[in-house]
């Protein structure tokens, strides 16, 4: 049995120890925001914060997180309570297909937590483990700089009093929580 | 406008919904446990037309007819209905449209997304849908409030009376549903637009920034099983025998079986399936491709160009004949060059995947696809089911760039799903490709070799432009894949088989596949032109990649134009302006980019290169600012000017230019797929390198202010970037790089 903190809650799982954390989070804890992109630690789509550090979880056996804090995109903020970087992402229309963006936001938030006023070089260093095939890099840079400069402190997404249900396209999916092997 | 031919009543019939009056509307949202028509937003919702429903609670549901893969149809098309309906786009609940002919692409004749056409073909029909719906609500409100429709205004989902009272649309949906459906209500004048042409964050930004946006790989269902497939290293090889003894010993492994293109391992969990796959040994059949390696294909293309004059695709004036005269004339200079590009993989961030469930005669399939309608046909055809029993649930696409326009991952899912359903009836299974599978089993952007030859007179005017391209044709592979799927409806079966076998050879000696040569000659005013094609196909599976033929013809044409300018002693911008007199829009973007990028005045230590190209009815010019250190090329800044007609969402147009430039830059600097004995040598992002944030240039985009109807933006940003960088590298080093990826000696 492996115990760890997931988005601030204590959890445990008895899945095989070598199972990469990514699949445990996606398929046992049913948090689908973290993505599979390469399985080799090369693209960053699977990034989660491990004790505050952006980490590639597709190559991280779940046994390695015993006793540690794991933060996924779901733990960063929600549609009703966006993290400042998520607001900046919306404000700058950063996402295109969106697939890489959970990982981008995990790396960006880890950066700002360490370094609230990053230079362009700091950003390049911190973000270069996260690929974006759609090419959203210029906006990622702008959104991080804007957040650091306080540009979203007062900003709310338009219509946010009635923001579209975040997954309005996915309602109707059987979202039955499969807890086998994992318990919240 | 063909979408609008389906009347409201007609559409209700299609849905099998109630008749007249209030209808039981169906929420057609992507995924559901079963029925296509599930979970109505409200039993009393008003079906205004195929695209719009409004509930008494004033929720507006919009059925998105074109898929969202990052290009922005989700936000862009919602903007169109929102504008005319007078509702803010972020208040609209967007649903994926189910397969229905009401959602057919007006130009494709089937339901699909591609060719940078979504905005172009939706600009009037979707606005019309919104305008008709609004008129219907105003009529109902006028009747109920006892005023004339002219006295009512609308604003953000509300009817506003002359005294300023605000009534939500939802209040009038009951009455509206009893009134006749207005058709062809006048659309807003451009001067009245509140949303079109304005800056607004994209409405899918929140779900895509909070991890809640749903992609195919995120589909989850009760008792979902996962499958991985061991695929043959060489495309086309079949499993002859396999040994799964060790794999089957792993707890959780449900089944291992051979399918046409490999061996499928189904397990309850993906990690088990992946581990089990490593324990299976497979013996493959031998196929001709296994004797081919990319080391010799360039030579093969070259010798084909030496020995064959190929097929004529285009000729004007005297064509290539005019060169003979020029060669003997003292006042003419003849320039000749050979250009090369390699195969490319799409490398979408979300690897291919597909979820499928068979239950007797019924099949449900969940996936991201560009070919929504053809998916239904393919499942029905390969699964031997009735189309009516195939339910396609689409999700967002985690990138596509053409890749999810192919059906291979659907066809294999049918095979896996059906085999699995024999032991596990009515149990869903999700096939997830590894990155290695995705990289090695793509439909590759073809490698291409081209010879260009031109003559310039002593005034610097190009008199003759001749280009011959050699390589494989994408369309052969696309046809092979879809013809048996789509054809049975209108062709007798024997003919289908014949065509399907001919598809491959069709372009070898019959007609030139336009995708192979598009963009080679269209842009410049030259009196004598000729474009020819010599097909050489080694059997690597080919497909459409973002900007298709333009992805390489842009590089050929724009690099060569630069060579001509230099030969003629002309400024590259001036040279292009001189040769675009008959194309004011192309001329316009060149002029504008030269101005805003301060052509001729690069920053200290940097060098500029320009390229311009028309594709998908849009005009794009780019100036790259580059520096070179040793053999390292650094692209600092790209200035881009686009004329895509009216920009419905200017910021999204900019985003597509930024994305297209960075996508094209990966191809310019790194992208190359090679194969050895038939097997693709690259496997993951360490050996198929993409531009990362640290290498991404600053991108500045300007949009030409235009009243023309909107044209493509998803693809046209790609073609100019490689030649703009190559032309800048020439300025910096004097080296003319005629091959991609760009490598300095
Ligand atoms: S999926 Fe983990 S780094 Fe790519
Ligand atoms: S937004 Fe598509 S991969 Fe980054």
PDB file of N, CA and C and ligand atoms in Angstrom, chain A residues 22 35-47 56-59 129, chain B residues 349 685, ligand 1:
ATOM      1  N   UNK A  22       1.520   8.631 -13.529  1.00  0.00           N
ATOM      2  CA  UNK A  22       0.548   9.174 -14.495  1.00  0.00           C
ATOM      3  C   UNK A  22      -0.686   8.287 -14.613  1.00  0.00           C
ATOM      4  N   UNK A  35      -1.823  14.418 -18.917  1.00  0.00           N
ATOM      5  CA  UNK A  35      -1.923  13.698 -20.192  1.00  0.00           C
ATOM      6  C   UNK A  35      -0.728  12.791 -20.453  1.00  0.00           C
ATOM      7  N   UNK A  36      -0.961  11.816 -21.314  1.00  0.00           N
ATOM      8  CA  UNK A  36       0.105  10.969 -21.817  1.00  0.00           C
ATOM      9  C   UNK A  36       0.548  11.522 -23.176  1.00  0.00           C
ATOM     10  N   UNK A  37       1.854  11.766 -23.311  1.00  0.00           N
ATOM     11  CA  UNK A  37       2.324  12.283 -24.589  1.00  0.00           C
ATOM     12  C   UNK A  37       3.433  11.443 -25.197  1.00  0.00           C
ATOM     13  N   UNK A  38       4.368  10.951 -24.353  1.00  0.00           N
ATOM     14  CA  UNK A  38       5.522  10.264 -24.926  1.00  0.00           C
ATOM     15  C   UNK A  38       5.951   9.052 -24.129  1.00  0.00           C
ATOM     16  N   UNK A  39       5.691   9.045 -22.824  1.00  0.00           N
ATOM     17  CA  UNK A  39       6.078   7.899 -22.005  1.00  0.00           C
ATOM     18  C   UNK A  39       7.572   7.788 -21.776  1.00  0.00           C
ATOM     19  N   UNK A  40       8.319   8.825 -22.147  1.00  0.00           N
ATOM     20  CA  UNK A  40       9.777   8.778 -21.996  1.00  0.00           C
ATOM     21  C   UNK A  40      10.346  10.012 -21.296  1.00  0.00           C
ATOM     22  N   UNK A  41       9.465  10.800 -20.688  1.00  0.00           N
ATOM     23  CA  UNK A  41       9.972  11.984 -20.002  1.00  0.00           C
ATOM     24  C   UNK A  41      10.435  13.090 -20.931  1.00  0.00           C
ATOM     25  N   UNK A  42       9.939  13.093 -22.166  1.00  0.00           N
ATOM     26  CA  UNK A  42      10.455  14.037 -23.170  1.00  0.00           C
ATOM     27  C   UNK A  42       9.529  15.205 -23.473  1.00  0.00           C
ATOM     28  N   UNK A  43       8.233  15.091 -23.155  1.00  0.00           N
ATOM     29  CA  UNK A  43       7.296  16.097 -23.657  1.00  0.00           C
ATOM     30  C   UNK A  43       6.617  16.921 -22.570  1.00  0.00           C
ATOM     31  N   UNK A  44       6.564  16.408 -21.352  1.00  0.00           N
ATOM     32  CA  UNK A  44       5.992  17.185 -20.258  1.00  0.00           C
ATOM     33  C   UNK A  44       4.483  17.160 -20.144  1.00  0.00           C
ATOM     34  N   UNK A  45       3.795  16.445 -21.022  1.00  0.00           N
ATOM     35  CA  UNK A  45       2.329  16.438 -20.963  1.00  0.00           C
ATOM     36  C   UNK A  45       1.820  15.850 -19.649  1.00  0.00           C
ATOM     37  N   UNK A  46       2.637  14.988 -19.037  1.00  0.00           N
ATOM     38  CA  UNK A  46       2.243  14.268 -17.825  1.00  0.00           C
ATOM     39  C   UNK A  46       2.688  14.985 -16.560  1.00  0.00           C
ATOM     40  N   UNK A  47       3.184  16.216 -16.680  1.00  0.00           N
ATOM     41  CA  UNK A  47       3.798  16.893 -15.531  1.00  0.00           C
ATOM     42  C   UNK A  47       2.844  17.044 -14.354  1.00  0.00           C
ATOM     43  N   UNK A  56       8.066  14.688 -14.428  1.00  0.00           N
ATOM     44  CA  UNK A  56       7.473  13.848 -15.487  1.00  0.00           C
ATOM     45  C   UNK A  56       6.989  12.555 -14.849  1.00  0.00           C
ATOM     46  N   UNK A  57       5.697  12.350 -14.836  1.00  0.00           N
ATOM     47  CA  UNK A  57       5.147  11.217 -14.082  1.00  0.00           C
ATOM     48  C   UNK A  57       4.938   9.972 -14.937  1.00  0.00           C
ATOM     49  N   UNK A  58       5.194  10.073 -16.249  1.00  0.00           N
ATOM     50  CA  UNK A  58       5.046   8.888 -17.095  1.00  0.00           C
ATOM     51  C   UNK A  58       6.173   7.903 -16.862  1.00  0.00           C
ATOM     52  N   UNK A  59       7.256   8.385 -16.224  1.00  0.00           N
ATOM     53  CA  UNK A  59       8.395   7.498 -15.959  1.00  0.00           C
ATOM     54  C   UNK A  59       8.682   7.428 -14.456  1.00  0.00           C
ATOM     55  N   UNK A 129      10.961  21.823 -20.908  1.00  0.00           N
ATOM     56  CA  UNK A 129      10.635  20.394 -20.857  1.00  0.00           C
ATOM     57  C   UNK A 129       9.229  20.100 -21.332  1.00  0.00           C
TER      58      UNK A 129
ATOM     59  N   UNK B 349       0.272  15.986 -30.120  1.00  0.00           N
ATOM     60  CA  UNK B 349       0.631  15.723 -28.727  1.00  0.00           C
ATOM     61  C   UNK B 349      -0.184  14.571 -28.147  1.00  0.00           C
ATOM     62  N   UNK B 685      10.363  11.886 -29.160  1.00  0.00           N
ATOM     63  CA  UNK B 685      10.778  13.277 -29.357  1.00  0.00           C
ATOM     64  C   UNK B 685      12.284  13.513 -29.221  1.00  0.00           C
TER      65      UNK B 685
HETATM   66  S1  LIG C   1       4.244  11.753 -21.289  1.00  0.00           S
HETATM   67 FE1  LIG C   1       5.613  12.107 -19.689  1.00  0.00          FE
HETATM   68  S2  LIG C   1       7.059  13.448 -20.517  1.00  0.00           S
HETATM   69 FE2  LIG C   1       5.821  12.894 -22.203  1.00  0.00          FE
END
